[in-house]
């Protein structure tokens, strides 16, 4: 089973057209409409994603990628509570005053407060009288460290049902990224295009590296490509500009022109913005290329 399918199953989605070769780029207006639909929807994630995919006639995978980016924006808005002891104390007191022993107790309070359930559970672990030699991150991955059976079940419920935050979501996203990079490597190998991956490049002393540096440049149409960056995500304007600033321009300065693949699509207007400067954006690895020797 594809690792990426685990995320689809997490949302109880049907296994859709896998966004490997299906074109998923879209106009800015369409992207904005999908984002507004997701942000205003009061539905659970699974129903929101299915309905958006149906209404806007695009891949479930693409809508899921957009949904996860919106979730990340929401997380940034509430991340301040991780360093605000007063807010943390208020939430902890509110939880204790409820005397709710049900396994949904932390989850329900998190939904009421507008905080990801696993984030709130992690906070409560840190505030509880547990072994301070064990970090909350460790405990979330090793729930047997929680002696209070009722509290353990409440934390477990958050881990099982949080579709926005937590170690399982992080692991799934990391696995999807690795899987799509492997797909890219396999395709280049089949096309007899030699390359070095970032592990080899780091061993050679490079700090910031693209996913793949081609041993021999290739051309897609009139565009030369020296490196390829694989992104198992959707390329919206905010995300793309951040990647340009933090990654792509560094690759361009060191290795020359390159290709960025957003496997789950991107805002169409972005493709023209950096094309003349030597950074191409696509949603797949093109089959028709010319090797430049």
mmCIF file of C-alpha atoms in Angstrom:
data_model
loop_
_atom_site.group_PDB
_atom_site.id
_atom_site.type_symbol
_atom_site.label_atom_id
_atom_site.label_comp_id
_atom_site.label_asym_id
_atom_site.label_seq_id
_atom_site.Cartn_x
_atom_site.Cartn_y
_atom_site.Cartn_z
ATOM 1 C CA UNK A 1 0.000 0.000 0.000
ATOM 2 C CA UNK A 2 1.274 3.485 -0.809
ATOM 3 C CA UNK A 3 2.263 5.423 2.319
ATOM 4 C CA UNK A 4 0.397 8.429 0.932
ATOM 5 C CA UNK A 5 -2.770 6.366 0.985
ATOM 6 C CA UNK A 6 -2.595 6.348 4.798
ATOM 7 C CA UNK A 7 -3.452 10.028 4.847
ATOM 8 C CA UNK A 8 -6.378 9.397 2.505
ATOM 9 C CA UNK A 9 -7.590 6.630 4.810
ATOM 10 C CA UNK A 10 -7.152 8.891 7.834
ATOM 11 C CA UNK A 11 -9.820 11.129 6.332
ATOM 12 C CA UNK A 12 -11.917 8.124 5.185
ATOM 13 C CA UNK A 13 -11.640 9.313 1.592
ATOM 14 C CA UNK A 14 -12.070 7.110 -1.415
ATOM 15 C CA UNK A 15 -8.781 6.322 -3.126
ATOM 16 C CA UNK A 16 -8.946 8.927 -5.913
ATOM 17 C CA UNK A 17 -7.007 9.507 -9.084
ATOM 18 C CA UNK A 18 -3.480 9.543 -7.666
ATOM 19 C CA UNK A 19 -1.997 12.932 -8.511
ATOM 20 C CA UNK A 20 1.162 11.736 -10.207
ATOM 21 C CA UNK A 21 0.532 12.688 -13.809
ATOM 22 C CA UNK A 22 -2.878 14.366 -13.616
ATOM 23 C CA UNK A 23 -2.537 18.097 -14.165
ATOM 24 C CA UNK A 24 -3.552 19.855 -10.962
ATOM 25 C CA UNK A 25 -2.591 23.467 -11.607
ATOM 26 C CA UNK A 26 -5.428 25.954 -11.274
ATOM 27 C CA UNK A 27 -6.211 29.632 -11.696
ATOM 28 C CA UNK A 28 -5.759 31.888 -8.683
ATOM 29 C CA UNK A 29 -9.490 32.595 -8.582
ATOM 30 C CA UNK A 30 -10.310 28.872 -8.334
ATOM 31 C CA UNK A 31 -7.740 28.402 -5.562
ATOM 32 C CA UNK A 32 -9.159 31.362 -3.642
ATOM 33 C CA UNK A 33 -12.690 29.970 -3.960
ATOM 34 C CA UNK A 34 -11.581 26.554 -2.681
ATOM 35 C CA UNK A 35 -9.765 28.193 0.235
ATOM 36 C CA UNK A 36 -12.809 30.280 1.150
ATOM 37 C CA UNK A 37 -15.015 27.185 1.008
ATOM 38 C CA UNK A 38 -12.691 25.256 3.335
ATOM 39 C CA UNK A 39 -12.240 28.146 5.772
ATOM 40 C CA UNK A 40 -15.976 28.800 6.048
ATOM 41 C CA UNK A 41 -17.019 25.155 6.209
ATOM 42 C CA UNK A 42 -18.134 23.918 9.587
ATOM 43 C CA UNK A 43 -17.924 20.314 8.439
ATOM 44 C CA UNK A 44 -15.516 17.657 9.589
ATOM 45 C CA UNK A 45 -12.426 17.440 7.387
ATOM 46 C CA UNK A 46 -13.526 14.328 5.490
ATOM 47 C CA UNK A 47 -16.845 15.848 4.390
ATOM 48 C CA UNK A 48 -15.342 19.271 3.693
ATOM 49 C CA UNK A 49 -12.672 17.802 1.401
ATOM 50 C CA UNK A 50 -15.074 15.522 -0.449
ATOM 51 C CA UNK A 51 -17.568 18.324 -1.047
ATOM 52 C CA UNK A 52 -14.901 20.795 -2.184
ATOM 53 C CA UNK A 53 -13.448 18.244 -4.631
ATOM 54 C CA UNK A 54 -16.907 17.638 -6.052
ATOM 55 C CA UNK A 55 -17.932 21.311 -6.218
ATOM 56 C CA UNK A 56 -14.717 22.504 -7.854
ATOM 57 C CA UNK A 57 -14.114 19.358 -9.929
ATOM 58 C CA UNK A 58 -10.557 18.725 -8.826
ATOM 59 C CA UNK A 59 -8.606 15.865 -7.293
ATOM 60 C CA UNK A 60 -9.257 14.866 -3.675
ATOM 61 C CA UNK A 61 -5.477 14.897 -3.229
ATOM 62 C CA UNK A 62 -5.233 18.512 -4.375
ATOM 63 C CA UNK A 63 -8.036 19.652 -2.063
ATOM 64 C CA UNK A 64 -6.469 17.687 0.786
ATOM 65 C CA UNK A 65 -3.133 19.437 0.188
ATOM 66 C CA UNK A 66 -4.856 22.852 0.216
ATOM 67 C CA UNK A 67 -6.758 21.874 3.357
ATOM 68 C CA UNK A 68 -3.536 20.914 5.166
ATOM 69 C CA UNK A 69 -1.938 24.251 4.257
ATOM 70 C CA UNK A 70 -4.932 26.108 5.681
ATOM 71 C CA UNK A 71 -4.574 24.003 8.837
ATOM 72 C CA UNK A 72 -0.929 25.097 9.119
ATOM 73 C CA UNK A 73 -2.016 28.739 8.923
ATOM 74 C CA UNK A 74 -4.520 28.111 11.722
ATOM 75 C CA UNK A 75 -1.824 26.466 13.820
ATOM 76 C CA UNK A 76 0.414 29.509 13.470
ATOM 77 C CA UNK A 77 -2.410 31.680 14.812
ATOM 78 C CA UNK A 78 -2.726 29.636 18.023
ATOM 79 C CA UNK A 79 0.929 28.696 18.471
ATOM 80 C CA UNK A 80 1.428 31.554 20.942
ATOM 81 C CA UNK A 81 -0.304 29.534 23.661
ATOM 82 C CA UNK A 82 2.743 27.254 23.780
ATOM 83 C CA UNK A 83 4.688 30.075 25.441
ATOM 84 C CA UNK A 84 1.873 31.822 27.349
ATOM 85 C CA UNK A 85 1.781 30.302 30.826
ATOM 86 C CA UNK A 86 -1.289 32.286 31.863
ATOM 87 C CA UNK A 87 -3.389 30.914 28.998
ATOM 88 C CA UNK A 88 -2.077 27.410 29.631
ATOM 89 C CA UNK A 89 -2.977 27.654 33.313
ATOM 90 C CA UNK A 90 -6.486 28.897 32.485
ATOM 91 C CA UNK A 91 -7.100 25.984 30.114
ATOM 92 C CA UNK A 92 -5.763 23.484 32.657
ATOM 93 C CA UNK A 93 -8.021 24.857 35.407
ATOM 94 C CA UNK A 94 -10.997 24.780 33.050
ATOM 95 C CA UNK A 95 -10.269 21.139 32.241
ATOM 96 C CA UNK A 96 -9.922 20.157 35.893
ATOM 97 C CA UNK A 97 -13.082 22.003 36.941
ATOM 98 C CA UNK A 98 -15.187 20.013 34.487
ATOM 99 C CA UNK A 99 -14.565 16.711 36.246
ATOM 100 C CA UNK A 100 -15.185 15.028 32.917
ATOM 101 C CA UNK A 101 -13.764 11.505 32.959
ATOM 102 C CA UNK A 102 -14.922 10.574 29.454
ATOM 103 C CA UNK A 103 -12.255 9.731 26.912
ATOM 104 C CA UNK A 104 -13.476 12.650 24.742
ATOM 105 C CA UNK A 105 -12.902 15.218 27.517
ATOM 106 C CA UNK A 106 -9.688 16.837 26.225
ATOM 107 C CA UNK A 107 -10.824 16.525 22.617
ATOM 108 C CA UNK A 108 -14.145 18.286 23.275
ATOM 109 C CA UNK A 109 -12.504 21.096 25.239
ATOM 110 C CA UNK A 110 -9.967 21.590 22.427
ATOM 111 C CA UNK A 111 -12.741 21.905 19.865
ATOM 112 C CA UNK A 112 -14.500 24.452 22.108
ATOM 113 C CA UNK A 113 -11.303 26.479 22.483
ATOM 114 C CA UNK A 114 -10.376 26.231 18.793
ATOM 115 C CA UNK A 115 -7.097 24.442 19.556
ATOM 116 C CA UNK A 116 -5.874 21.224 17.907
ATOM 117 C CA UNK A 117 -6.664 18.399 20.373
ATOM 118 C CA UNK A 118 -3.135 16.960 20.366
ATOM 119 C CA UNK A 119 -1.690 20.419 21.059
ATOM 120 C CA UNK A 120 -3.956 20.751 24.108
ATOM 121 C CA UNK A 121 -3.179 17.198 25.255
ATOM 122 C CA UNK A 122 0.544 17.944 24.949
ATOM 123 C CA UNK A 123 0.057 21.088 27.034
ATOM 124 C CA UNK A 124 -1.817 19.154 29.739
ATOM 125 C CA UNK A 125 0.921 16.523 29.858
ATOM 126 C CA UNK A 126 3.419 19.288 30.566
ATOM 127 C CA UNK A 127 1.176 20.785 33.274
ATOM 128 C CA UNK A 128 0.346 17.490 34.968
ATOM 129 C CA UNK A 129 2.373 15.967 37.768
ATOM 130 C CA UNK A 130 4.293 13.574 35.599
ATOM 131 C CA UNK A 131 7.976 12.681 35.424
ATOM 132 C CA UNK A 132 9.639 15.919 34.312
ATOM 133 C CA UNK A 133 12.618 13.924 33.012
ATOM 134 C CA UNK A 134 10.406 12.772 30.144
ATOM 135 C CA UNK A 135 9.414 15.315 27.514
ATOM 136 C CA UNK A 136 5.825 15.678 26.377
ATOM 137 C CA UNK A 137 6.927 14.703 22.865
ATOM 138 C CA UNK A 138 8.355 11.444 24.203
ATOM 139 C CA UNK A 139 5.204 10.749 26.216
ATOM 140 C CA UNK A 140 2.962 11.336 23.196
ATOM 141 C CA UNK A 141 4.924 8.644 21.388
ATOM 142 C CA UNK A 142 5.005 6.344 24.442
ATOM 143 C CA UNK A 143 1.644 6.624 26.164
ATOM 144 C CA UNK A 144 2.464 3.807 28.572
ATOM 145 C CA UNK A 145 4.461 6.473 30.433
ATOM 146 C CA UNK A 146 1.115 7.953 31.573
ATOM 147 C CA UNK A 147 0.182 6.044 34.730
ATOM 148 C CA UNK A 148 -3.296 7.536 35.048
ATOM 149 C CA UNK A 149 -5.339 5.195 32.827
ATOM 150 C CA UNK A 150 -8.190 7.667 32.344
ATOM 151 C CA UNK A 151 -5.839 10.504 31.353
ATOM 152 C CA UNK A 152 -3.976 8.130 29.034
ATOM 153 C CA UNK A 153 -7.213 7.222 27.247
ATOM 154 C CA UNK A 154 -8.107 10.904 26.871
ATOM 155 C CA UNK A 155 -4.725 11.634 25.288
ATOM 156 C CA UNK A 156 -5.038 8.544 23.080
ATOM 157 C CA UNK A 157 -8.433 9.738 21.850
ATOM 158 C CA UNK A 158 -6.859 13.045 20.785
ATOM 159 C CA UNK A 159 -4.097 11.239 18.916
ATOM 160 C CA UNK A 160 -6.626 8.999 17.161
ATOM 161 C CA UNK A 161 -8.983 11.780 16.106
ATOM 162 C CA UNK A 162 -6.902 14.928 15.536
ATOM 163 C CA UNK A 163 -6.663 15.496 11.773
ATOM 164 C CA UNK A 164 -4.566 18.657 12.092
ATOM 165 C CA UNK A 165 -1.666 18.199 14.482
ATOM 166 C CA UNK A 166 0.485 15.620 16.204
ATOM 167 C CA UNK A 167 3.252 13.073 15.664
ATOM 168 C CA UNK A 168 1.155 10.796 13.438
ATOM 169 C CA UNK A 169 0.253 13.656 11.094
ATOM 170 C CA UNK A 170 3.912 14.775 10.995
ATOM 171 C CA UNK A 171 5.013 11.225 10.209
ATOM 172 C CA UNK A 172 2.446 10.829 7.441
ATOM 173 C CA UNK A 173 3.449 14.129 5.798
ATOM 174 C CA UNK A 174 7.122 13.192 6.026
ATOM 175 C CA UNK A 175 6.385 9.775 4.521
ATOM 176 C CA UNK A 176 4.427 11.289 1.639
ATOM 177 C CA UNK A 177 7.305 13.648 0.873
ATOM 178 C CA UNK A 178 9.773 10.759 0.849
ATOM 179 C CA UNK A 179 7.491 8.647 -1.321
ATOM 180 C CA UNK A 180 7.112 11.304 -3.998
ATOM 181 C CA UNK A 181 10.852 11.882 -4.012
ATOM 182 C CA UNK A 182 11.293 8.146 -4.580
ATOM 183 C CA UNK A 183 8.756 8.304 -7.428
ATOM 184 C CA UNK A 184 10.830 11.102 -8.989
ATOM 185 C CA UNK A 185 14.068 9.154 -8.604
ATOM 186 C CA UNK A 186 12.522 6.078 -10.197
ATOM 187 C CA UNK A 187 11.276 8.103 -13.142
ATOM 188 C CA UNK A 188 14.664 9.741 -13.726
ATOM 189 C CA UNK A 189 16.337 6.334 -13.532
ATOM 190 C CA UNK A 190 13.937 4.955 -16.142
ATOM 191 C CA UNK A 191 14.748 7.975 -18.330
ATOM 192 C CA UNK A 192 18.500 7.277 -17.879
ATOM 193 C CA UNK A 193 19.069 10.694 -16.295
ATOM 194 C CA UNK A 194 21.846 10.450 -13.660
ATOM 195 C CA UNK A 195 21.581 12.509 -10.476
ATOM 196 C CA UNK A 196 22.883 13.047 -6.941
ATOM 197 C CA UNK A 197 20.423 13.237 -4.073
ATOM 198 C CA UNK A 198 20.697 15.599 -1.103
ATOM 199 C CA UNK A 199 22.408 12.980 1.082
ATOM 200 C CA UNK A 200 25.273 12.653 -1.389
ATOM 201 C CA UNK A 201 25.479 16.430 -1.792
ATOM 202 C CA UNK A 202 25.678 16.974 1.975
ATOM 203 C CA UNK A 203 28.425 14.372 2.214
ATOM 204 C CA UNK A 204 30.265 16.461 -0.381
ATOM 205 C CA UNK A 205 30.043 19.533 1.839
ATOM 206 C CA UNK A 206 26.984 21.374 0.532
ATOM 207 C CA UNK A 207 24.683 22.871 3.140
ATOM 208 C CA UNK A 208 21.529 23.969 1.304
ATOM 209 C CA UNK A 209 20.766 21.434 -1.389
ATOM 210 C CA UNK A 210 17.882 20.621 -3.741
ATOM 211 C CA UNK A 211 16.392 17.150 -3.585
ATOM 212 C CA UNK A 212 18.224 16.157 -6.754
ATOM 213 C CA UNK A 213 21.177 17.655 -8.628
ATOM 214 C CA UNK A 214 21.417 16.354 -12.182
ATOM 215 C CA UNK A 215 24.810 15.009 -13.245
ATOM 216 C CA UNK A 216 24.050 16.220 -16.768
ATOM 217 C CA UNK A 217 21.688 19.161 -17.466
ATOM 218 C CA UNK A 218 18.447 18.520 -19.308
ATOM 219 C CA UNK A 219 16.148 20.814 -21.258
ATOM 220 C CA UNK A 220 12.370 21.031 -21.173
ATOM 221 C CA UNK A 221 11.493 22.977 -24.269
ATOM 222 C CA UNK A 222 13.799 25.992 -24.232
ATOM 223 C CA UNK A 223 14.409 25.787 -20.468
ATOM 224 C CA UNK A 224 17.597 24.298 -18.995
ATOM 225 C CA UNK A 225 17.302 22.293 -15.758
ATOM 226 C CA UNK A 226 20.250 21.539 -13.457
ATOM 227 C CA UNK A 227 18.338 20.552 -10.314
ATOM 228 C CA UNK A 228 14.898 19.353 -9.254
ATOM 229 C CA UNK A 229 13.001 20.022 -6.037
ATOM 230 C CA UNK A 230 10.112 17.678 -5.175
ATOM 231 C CA UNK A 231 7.244 19.102 -3.112
ATOM 232 C CA UNK A 232 4.401 16.772 -2.123
ATOM 233 C CA UNK A 233 2.145 19.762 -1.548
ATOM 234 C CA UNK A 234 0.140 22.450 -3.319
ATOM 235 C CA UNK A 235 1.971 25.593 -4.443
ATOM 236 C CA UNK A 236 0.029 28.652 -3.343
ATOM 237 C CA UNK A 237 1.451 32.167 -3.485
ATOM 238 C CA UNK A 238 2.422 32.380 0.202
ATOM 239 C CA UNK A 239 4.069 28.952 0.296
ATOM 240 C CA UNK A 240 5.878 29.447 -3.006
ATOM 241 C CA UNK A 241 7.302 32.843 -2.023
ATOM 242 C CA UNK A 242 8.519 31.397 1.259
ATOM 243 C CA UNK A 243 10.233 28.530 -0.547
ATOM 244 C CA UNK A 244 11.772 30.973 -3.028
ATOM 245 C CA UNK A 245 13.220 33.002 -0.206
ATOM 246 C CA UNK A 246 14.400 30.089 1.934
ATOM 247 C CA UNK A 247 15.393 27.500 -0.688
ATOM 248 C CA UNK A 248 14.956 28.024 -4.426
ATOM 249 C CA UNK A 249 17.008 31.192 -4.890
ATOM 250 C CA UNK A 250 19.877 29.567 -2.969
ATOM 251 C CA UNK A 251 19.777 26.610 -5.356
ATOM 252 C CA UNK A 252 19.593 28.968 -8.330
ATOM 253 C CA UNK A 253 22.608 30.987 -7.130
ATOM 254 C CA UNK A 254 24.708 27.871 -6.617
ATOM 255 C CA UNK A 255 23.557 25.473 -9.329
ATOM 256 C CA UNK A 256 21.787 27.591 -11.949
ATOM 257 C CA UNK A 257 18.269 27.066 -13.341
ATOM 258 C CA UNK A 258 16.070 24.278 -12.018
ATOM 259 C CA UNK A 259 12.645 22.670 -11.789
ATOM 260 C CA UNK A 260 10.199 22.671 -8.867
ATOM 261 C CA UNK A 261 7.487 19.990 -8.897
ATOM 262 C CA UNK A 262 4.377 20.609 -6.805
ATOM 263 C CA UNK A 263 2.834 17.149 -7.120
ATOM 264 C CA UNK A 264 -0.583 18.260 -5.880
ATOM 265 C CA UNK A 265 -0.777 21.287 -8.132
ATOM 266 C CA UNK A 266 -0.138 25.008 -7.909
ATOM 267 C CA UNK A 267 -1.652 28.384 -8.675
ATOM 268 C CA UNK A 268 -1.291 28.776 -12.420
ATOM 269 C CA UNK A 269 -0.161 32.403 -12.320
ATOM 270 C CA UNK A 270 2.971 31.446 -10.361
ATOM 271 C CA UNK A 271 4.430 29.580 -13.336
ATOM 272 C CA UNK A 272 5.278 32.764 -15.229
ATOM 273 C CA UNK A 273 6.770 34.703 -12.316
ATOM 274 C CA UNK A 274 10.156 32.947 -12.197
ATOM 275 C CA UNK A 275 10.263 31.275 -15.620
ATOM 276 C CA UNK A 276 12.403 33.999 -17.192
ATOM 277 C CA UNK A 277 14.815 33.775 -14.242
ATOM 278 C CA UNK A 278 15.329 30.050 -14.645
ATOM 279 C CA UNK A 279 13.007 28.397 -12.109
ATOM 280 C CA UNK A 280 10.320 26.281 -13.783
ATOM 281 C CA UNK A 281 7.198 25.109 -11.929
ATOM 282 C CA UNK A 282 5.325 21.947 -12.907
ATOM 283 C CA UNK A 283 3.006 19.387 -11.285
ATOM 284 C CA UNK A 284 4.778 16.322 -12.710
ATOM 285 C CA UNK A 285 8.090 15.186 -14.100
ATOM 286 C CA UNK A 286 7.925 15.823 -17.858
ATOM 287 C CA UNK A 287 8.551 12.806 -20.069
ATOM 288 C CA UNK A 288 9.866 14.731 -23.049
ATOM 289 C CA UNK A 289 13.272 16.137 -22.152
ATOM 290 C CA UNK A 290 16.557 16.638 -23.966
ATOM 291 C CA UNK A 291 19.846 15.666 -22.334
ATOM 292 C CA UNK A 292 22.466 18.383 -22.742
ATOM 293 C CA UNK A 293 25.962 16.936 -23.032
#
